[in-house]
Short mmCIF file of C-alpha atoms and ligand atoms in Angstrom, two decimals:
data_model
loop_
_atom_site.label_atom_id
_atom_site.label_comp_id
_atom_site.label_asym_id
_atom_site.label_seq_id
_atom_site.Cartn_x
_atom_site.Cartn_y
_atom_site.Cartn_z
CA MET A 227 0.00 0.00 0.00
CA GLU A 228 1.22 3.48 -0.80
CA ILE A 229 -0.02 5.98 1.78
CA PHE A 230 -0.28 9.71 1.14
CA ILE A 231 -1.34 12.15 3.85
CA ARG A 232 -2.39 15.69 3.01
CA ARG A 233 -3.78 18.45 5.17
CA THR A 234 -7.28 18.85 3.76
CA ALA A 235 -9.94 17.03 1.77
CA ASN A 236 -9.53 19.53 -1.09
CA GLU A 237 -5.81 18.82 -1.36
CA ILE A 238 -6.65 15.12 -1.49
CA GLY A 239 -9.20 15.81 -4.24
CA ASP A 240 -6.59 17.59 -6.40
CA PHE A 241 -4.08 14.82 -5.72
CA ALA A 242 -6.56 12.08 -6.71
CA ALA A 243 -7.64 13.95 -9.86
CA ASN A 244 -3.99 14.23 -10.93
CA MET A 245 -3.62 10.47 -10.50
CA ILE A 246 -6.78 9.75 -12.50
CA GLU A 247 -6.01 12.20 -15.34
CA PRO A 248 -3.54 9.98 -17.31
CA PHE A 249 -6.09 7.14 -17.22
CA VAL A 250 -8.75 9.45 -18.65
CA LYS A 251 -6.38 10.50 -21.45
CA GLN A 252 -5.98 6.83 -22.37
CA GLY A 253 -9.77 6.29 -22.53
CA ALA A 254 -9.69 3.99 -19.52
CA THR A 255 -12.50 2.11 -17.82
CA LEU A 256 -13.11 4.08 -14.63
CA GLY A 257 -14.50 2.61 -11.42
CA LEU A 258 -16.57 5.32 -9.74
CA ALA A 259 -17.70 5.68 -6.12
CA THR A 260 -20.49 7.76 -4.60
CA GLY A 261 -20.90 9.24 -1.11
CA SER A 262 -19.36 12.46 0.22
CA THR A 263 -15.73 11.42 0.00
CA PRO A 264 -15.17 11.60 -3.78
CA SER A 265 -16.83 15.05 -4.19
CA PRO A 266 -13.60 17.11 -4.09
CA THR A 267 -12.02 14.68 -6.58
CA TYR A 268 -15.00 15.01 -8.92
CA GLN A 269 -14.90 18.81 -8.57
CA ALA A 270 -11.21 18.75 -9.53
CA LEU A 271 -11.90 16.50 -12.54
CA ILE A 272 -14.73 18.79 -13.70
CA ARG A 273 -12.33 21.75 -13.42
CA LYS A 274 -9.77 19.90 -15.54
CA HIS A 275 -12.47 19.19 -18.12
CA ARG A 276 -13.66 22.80 -18.25
CA GLU A 277 -10.38 24.66 -17.91
CA GLU A 278 -7.82 22.28 -19.41
CA GLY A 279 -9.95 20.42 -21.95
CA LEU A 280 -9.57 17.01 -20.30
CA SER A 281 -11.90 14.80 -22.34
CA PHE A 282 -13.71 11.75 -21.01
CA ALA A 283 -15.26 10.96 -24.40
CA ASP A 284 -13.33 7.69 -24.79
CA CYS A 285 -13.90 6.48 -21.21
CA ASP A 286 -16.51 4.22 -19.81
CA ALA A 287 -17.43 3.88 -16.16
CA PHE A 288 -18.85 1.37 -13.71
CA LEU A 289 -20.37 2.30 -10.37
CA LEU A 290 -19.52 0.25 -7.30
CA ASP A 291 -22.98 -0.13 -5.85
CA GLU A 292 -26.61 0.99 -5.79
CA TYR A 293 -29.40 1.08 -3.24
CA TYR A 294 -31.99 -1.63 -3.80
CA GLY A 295 -35.67 -0.87 -3.52
CA ILE A 296 -35.71 2.79 -4.58
CA ASP A 297 -36.56 4.31 -7.93
CA GLN A 298 -33.58 4.73 -10.23
CA HIS A 299 -34.48 8.42 -10.58
CA HIS A 300 -34.76 9.02 -6.81
CA GLU A 301 -32.36 11.87 -6.08
CA GLN A 302 -30.36 9.65 -3.70
CA SER A 303 -30.01 6.67 -6.01
CA TYR A 304 -26.40 6.30 -7.03
CA TRP A 305 -27.53 6.42 -10.67
CA SER A 306 -28.74 10.00 -9.98
CA THR A 307 -25.89 10.89 -7.64
CA ILE A 308 -23.06 10.16 -10.07
CA ARG A 309 -24.82 12.16 -12.78
CA ARG A 310 -25.32 15.13 -10.45
CA GLU A 311 -21.83 14.96 -8.93
CA LEU A 312 -19.77 14.20 -12.04
CA THR A 313 -20.93 12.74 -15.29
CA ALA A 314 -23.48 15.41 -16.29
CA SER A 315 -20.66 17.97 -16.07
CA ILE A 316 -18.13 16.18 -18.28
CA ASP A 317 -18.24 14.81 -21.83
CA ILE A 318 -18.61 11.10 -21.05
CA ASP A 319 -21.37 9.39 -23.03
CA ASP A 320 -24.28 8.83 -20.64
CA ALA A 321 -24.73 5.30 -22.01
CA ALA A 322 -21.13 4.54 -21.02
CA VAL A 323 -21.90 5.15 -17.33
CA HIS A 324 -23.00 1.76 -16.00
CA SER A 325 -24.66 1.04 -12.69
CA LEU A 326 -26.48 -1.78 -10.97
CA SER A 327 -30.27 -1.75 -11.10
CA SER A 328 -32.05 -0.48 -7.99
CA SER A 329 -35.11 -2.58 -8.75
CA ALA A 330 -34.04 -5.74 -10.60
CA ALA A 331 -36.67 -8.48 -10.21
CA ASP A 332 -33.85 -11.03 -10.27
CA PRO A 333 -30.87 -9.56 -8.38
CA GLU A 334 -28.74 -12.64 -9.01
CA GLN A 335 -29.19 -12.31 -12.76
CA GLU A 336 -28.55 -8.57 -12.53
CA ALA A 337 -25.28 -9.22 -10.67
CA ALA A 338 -24.12 -11.79 -13.22
CA THR A 339 -24.94 -9.45 -16.12
CA TYR A 340 -23.03 -6.59 -14.47
CA GLU A 341 -19.97 -8.75 -13.88
CA SER A 342 -19.93 -9.87 -17.51
CA MET A 343 -20.31 -6.27 -18.73
CA MET A 344 -17.27 -5.33 -16.65
CA LYS A 345 -15.35 -8.24 -18.09
CA ASP A 346 -16.32 -7.35 -21.66
CA ALA A 347 -15.06 -3.81 -21.03
CA GLY A 348 -11.66 -5.27 -20.18
CA GLY A 349 -12.04 -4.76 -16.41
CA VAL A 350 -11.66 -1.59 -14.40
CA ASP A 351 -8.38 0.26 -14.96
CA ILE A 352 -8.59 2.57 -11.96
CA GLN A 353 -11.08 2.15 -9.12
CA LEU A 354 -11.94 5.01 -6.78
CA LEU A 355 -13.06 3.87 -3.33
CA GLY A 356 -14.26 5.36 -0.08
CA ILE A 357 -14.40 3.51 3.21
CA GLY A 358 -17.28 3.21 5.64
CA ALA A 359 -16.83 4.00 9.33
CA ASN A 360 -17.30 0.25 9.87
CA GLY A 361 -14.57 -0.60 7.34
CA HIS A 362 -16.87 -1.44 4.43
CA ILE A 363 -15.83 -0.90 0.82
CA ALA A 364 -18.66 -0.36 -1.63
CA PHE A 365 -21.53 -1.96 0.35
CA ASN A 366 -19.51 -4.98 1.44
CA GLU A 367 -20.36 -4.92 5.11
CA PRO A 368 -18.22 -6.56 7.84
CA THR A 369 -18.11 -10.38 7.50
CA SER A 370 -18.50 -10.18 3.70
CA SER A 371 -16.40 -12.89 2.11
CA LEU A 372 -13.06 -11.53 0.96
CA SER A 373 -13.68 -13.25 -2.38
CA SER A 374 -17.36 -12.19 -2.69
CA ARG A 375 -18.80 -11.27 -6.08
CA THR A 376 -21.50 -8.77 -7.05
CA ARG A 377 -24.71 -9.44 -5.14
CA LEU A 378 -27.65 -8.14 -3.09
CA ILE A 379 -26.71 -7.38 0.52
CA ASP A 380 -28.48 -6.26 3.71
CA LEU A 381 -27.11 -2.97 5.05
CA ARG A 382 -25.85 -2.81 8.64
CA PRO A 383 -27.51 -0.41 11.12
CA ARG A 384 -24.30 1.66 11.26
CA THR A 385 -24.37 2.20 7.50
CA ILE A 386 -28.07 3.05 7.54
CA ALA A 387 -27.46 5.59 10.32
CA ASP A 388 -24.40 7.06 8.54
CA ASN A 389 -26.35 7.48 5.28
CA ALA A 390 -29.47 8.93 6.92
CA ARG A 391 -27.98 12.40 6.36
CA PHE A 392 -28.78 12.09 2.66
CA PHE A 393 -32.47 11.33 3.32
CA ASP A 394 -35.28 13.14 5.17
CA SER A 395 -35.21 10.48 7.88
CA GLU A 396 -33.43 7.26 8.76
CA ASP A 397 -36.61 5.33 7.93
CA GLU A 398 -36.25 6.32 4.28
CA VAL A 399 -32.78 4.80 3.87
CA PRO A 400 -33.09 1.58 1.84
CA ARG A 401 -32.26 -1.54 3.86
CA GLN A 402 -30.63 -3.40 0.98
CA ALA A 403 -28.18 -2.65 -1.80
CA MET A 404 -26.60 -4.23 -4.84
CA THR A 405 -22.83 -4.14 -4.57
CA GLN A 406 -19.74 -5.28 -6.39
CA GLY A 407 -18.09 -7.96 -4.28
CA ILE A 408 -14.69 -7.66 -2.64
CA GLY A 409 -13.30 -10.20 -5.11
CA THR A 410 -14.75 -8.10 -7.95
CA ILE A 411 -13.19 -4.89 -6.65
CA LEU A 412 -9.79 -6.53 -6.16
CA GLU A 413 -9.71 -7.29 -9.91
CA ALA A 414 -9.34 -3.56 -10.71
CA LYS A 415 -5.85 -2.92 -12.02
CA LYS A 416 -5.27 0.07 -9.75
CA ILE A 417 -7.16 1.14 -6.64
CA LEU A 418 -7.32 4.61 -5.13
CA LEU A 419 -8.98 4.70 -1.70
CA ILE A 420 -9.76 8.07 -0.16
CA ALA A 421 -10.67 8.68 3.47
CA THR A 422 -11.24 12.07 5.06
CA GLY A 423 -12.41 13.12 8.51
CA ALA A 424 -11.92 11.80 12.03
CA ALA A 425 -14.95 9.48 11.80
CA LYS A 426 -12.89 7.28 9.44
CA ALA A 427 -9.72 7.15 11.60
CA GLU A 428 -10.50 3.85 13.31
CA ALA A 429 -11.46 2.07 10.07
CA VAL A 430 -8.36 3.47 8.33
CA GLN A 431 -6.12 2.14 11.07
CA ALA A 432 -7.73 -1.32 10.83
CA MET A 433 -7.43 -1.32 7.03
CA ILE A 434 -3.73 -0.43 6.98
CA GLU A 435 -2.29 -1.77 10.20
CA GLY A 436 -4.82 -4.36 11.32
CA PRO A 437 -4.97 -8.01 10.32
CA LEU A 438 -6.54 -9.18 7.07
CA SER A 439 -10.09 -9.84 8.19
CA SER A 440 -13.57 -9.98 6.75
CA PHE A 441 -14.53 -7.98 9.82
CA CYS A 442 -12.79 -5.02 8.16
CA PRO A 443 -13.56 -5.50 4.45
CA ALA A 444 -11.12 -2.72 3.48
CA SER A 445 -8.25 -4.77 4.92
CA SER A 446 -8.66 -6.93 1.78
CA LEU A 447 -6.77 -4.18 -0.05
CA GLN A 448 -3.63 -5.50 1.66
CA MET A 449 -3.88 -8.32 -0.92
CA HIS A 450 -3.75 -5.98 -3.94
CA ASN A 451 -0.41 -4.93 -5.37
CA ASP A 452 -1.32 -1.45 -6.66
CA VAL A 453 -3.24 0.47 -4.02
CA CYS A 454 -2.87 4.14 -3.11
CA ILE A 455 -4.47 5.31 0.11
CA LEU A 456 -5.10 9.06 0.26
CA LEU A 457 -5.82 10.48 3.70
CA ASP A 458 -6.32 13.85 5.29
CA GLU A 459 -4.70 14.44 8.69
CA ALA A 460 -7.90 13.62 10.59
CA ALA A 461 -8.42 10.25 8.87
CA ALA A 462 -4.74 9.43 9.45
CA SER A 463 -4.88 10.33 13.15
CA GLY A 464 -5.33 6.74 14.39
CA LEU A 465 -2.32 5.33 12.54
CA GLY A 466 0.51 4.00 14.70
CA ASP A 467 3.27 4.47 12.15
CA VAL A 468 2.22 7.81 10.69
CA GLU A 469 5.72 9.35 10.78
CA PHE A 470 7.05 6.48 8.67
CA TYR A 471 4.35 6.94 6.01
CA LYS A 472 5.06 10.68 5.87
CA GLU A 473 8.80 10.04 5.51
CA ILE A 474 8.30 7.70 2.56
CA ASP A 475 5.87 10.15 0.94
CA ALA A 476 8.32 13.06 1.38
CA TYR A 477 11.16 10.97 -0.03
CA TRP A 478 9.30 10.45 -3.32
CA ARG A 479 7.95 13.99 -3.65
P1 PGA D 177 -18.91 8.60 2.53
O1 PGA D 177 -19.13 7.05 2.38
O2 PGA D 177 -17.97 8.99 1.44
O3 PGA D 177 -20.25 9.23 2.33
O4 PGA D 177 -18.34 8.83 3.88
C1 PGA D 177 -18.05 6.23 2.14
C2 PGA D 177 -18.47 4.79 2.13
O5 PGA D 177 -19.42 4.44 2.87
O6 PGA D 177 -17.88 4.00 1.37
#
């Protein structure tokens, strides 16, 4: 794991956008995340598109996950969110932005179709990830198999409570979601995980310095050989060896 610590979430956003830019120029398959964490990165990518002419026209994109049991056009569906946060503001073809169905009658079939679409696209070249306060990646909640594939999953109470801020009340948060599996995510060629804010500090520590465990799904990234972890100071505050990570980072700068 390569670990980069910057002062603020906006600095992390610029840093992540600079890492993603060469992939965009090659017309890569992008793995996109939703939630609050990637917003500064998406803002920086939109700026590059508007001010520097960065074109996404040759890219395609796959979302990590989607709530299950809400309308695709609900403002909090991830289908809507990624369009609002990023893809409506860049020149990617809307049909090239793929996501899991929020209402598939046969979730197992939907999962299999999604996996084969990803495969046909040549796999994800660069995957952007956030991390849940409980260590989840995408919606792979604690105890998810480390080799799990795309599937329907029940959300944990912690995740429902954390995501209630996007809805009028906690009761409105869907209880289930479709998610890429951990095994699916680990097939991305490069992974960029971003964590910002003190609420993520404990999960970040478990991911980087804890044991490989399905109890912290993000610890599965220890098994991948091209992972960059981008942290602000608050998210890095629980790390035991923080001075070492900063030294290595400074050495390569
Ligand atoms: P957040 O969610 O970016 O909204 O904090 C991250 C996640 O749950 O993966």
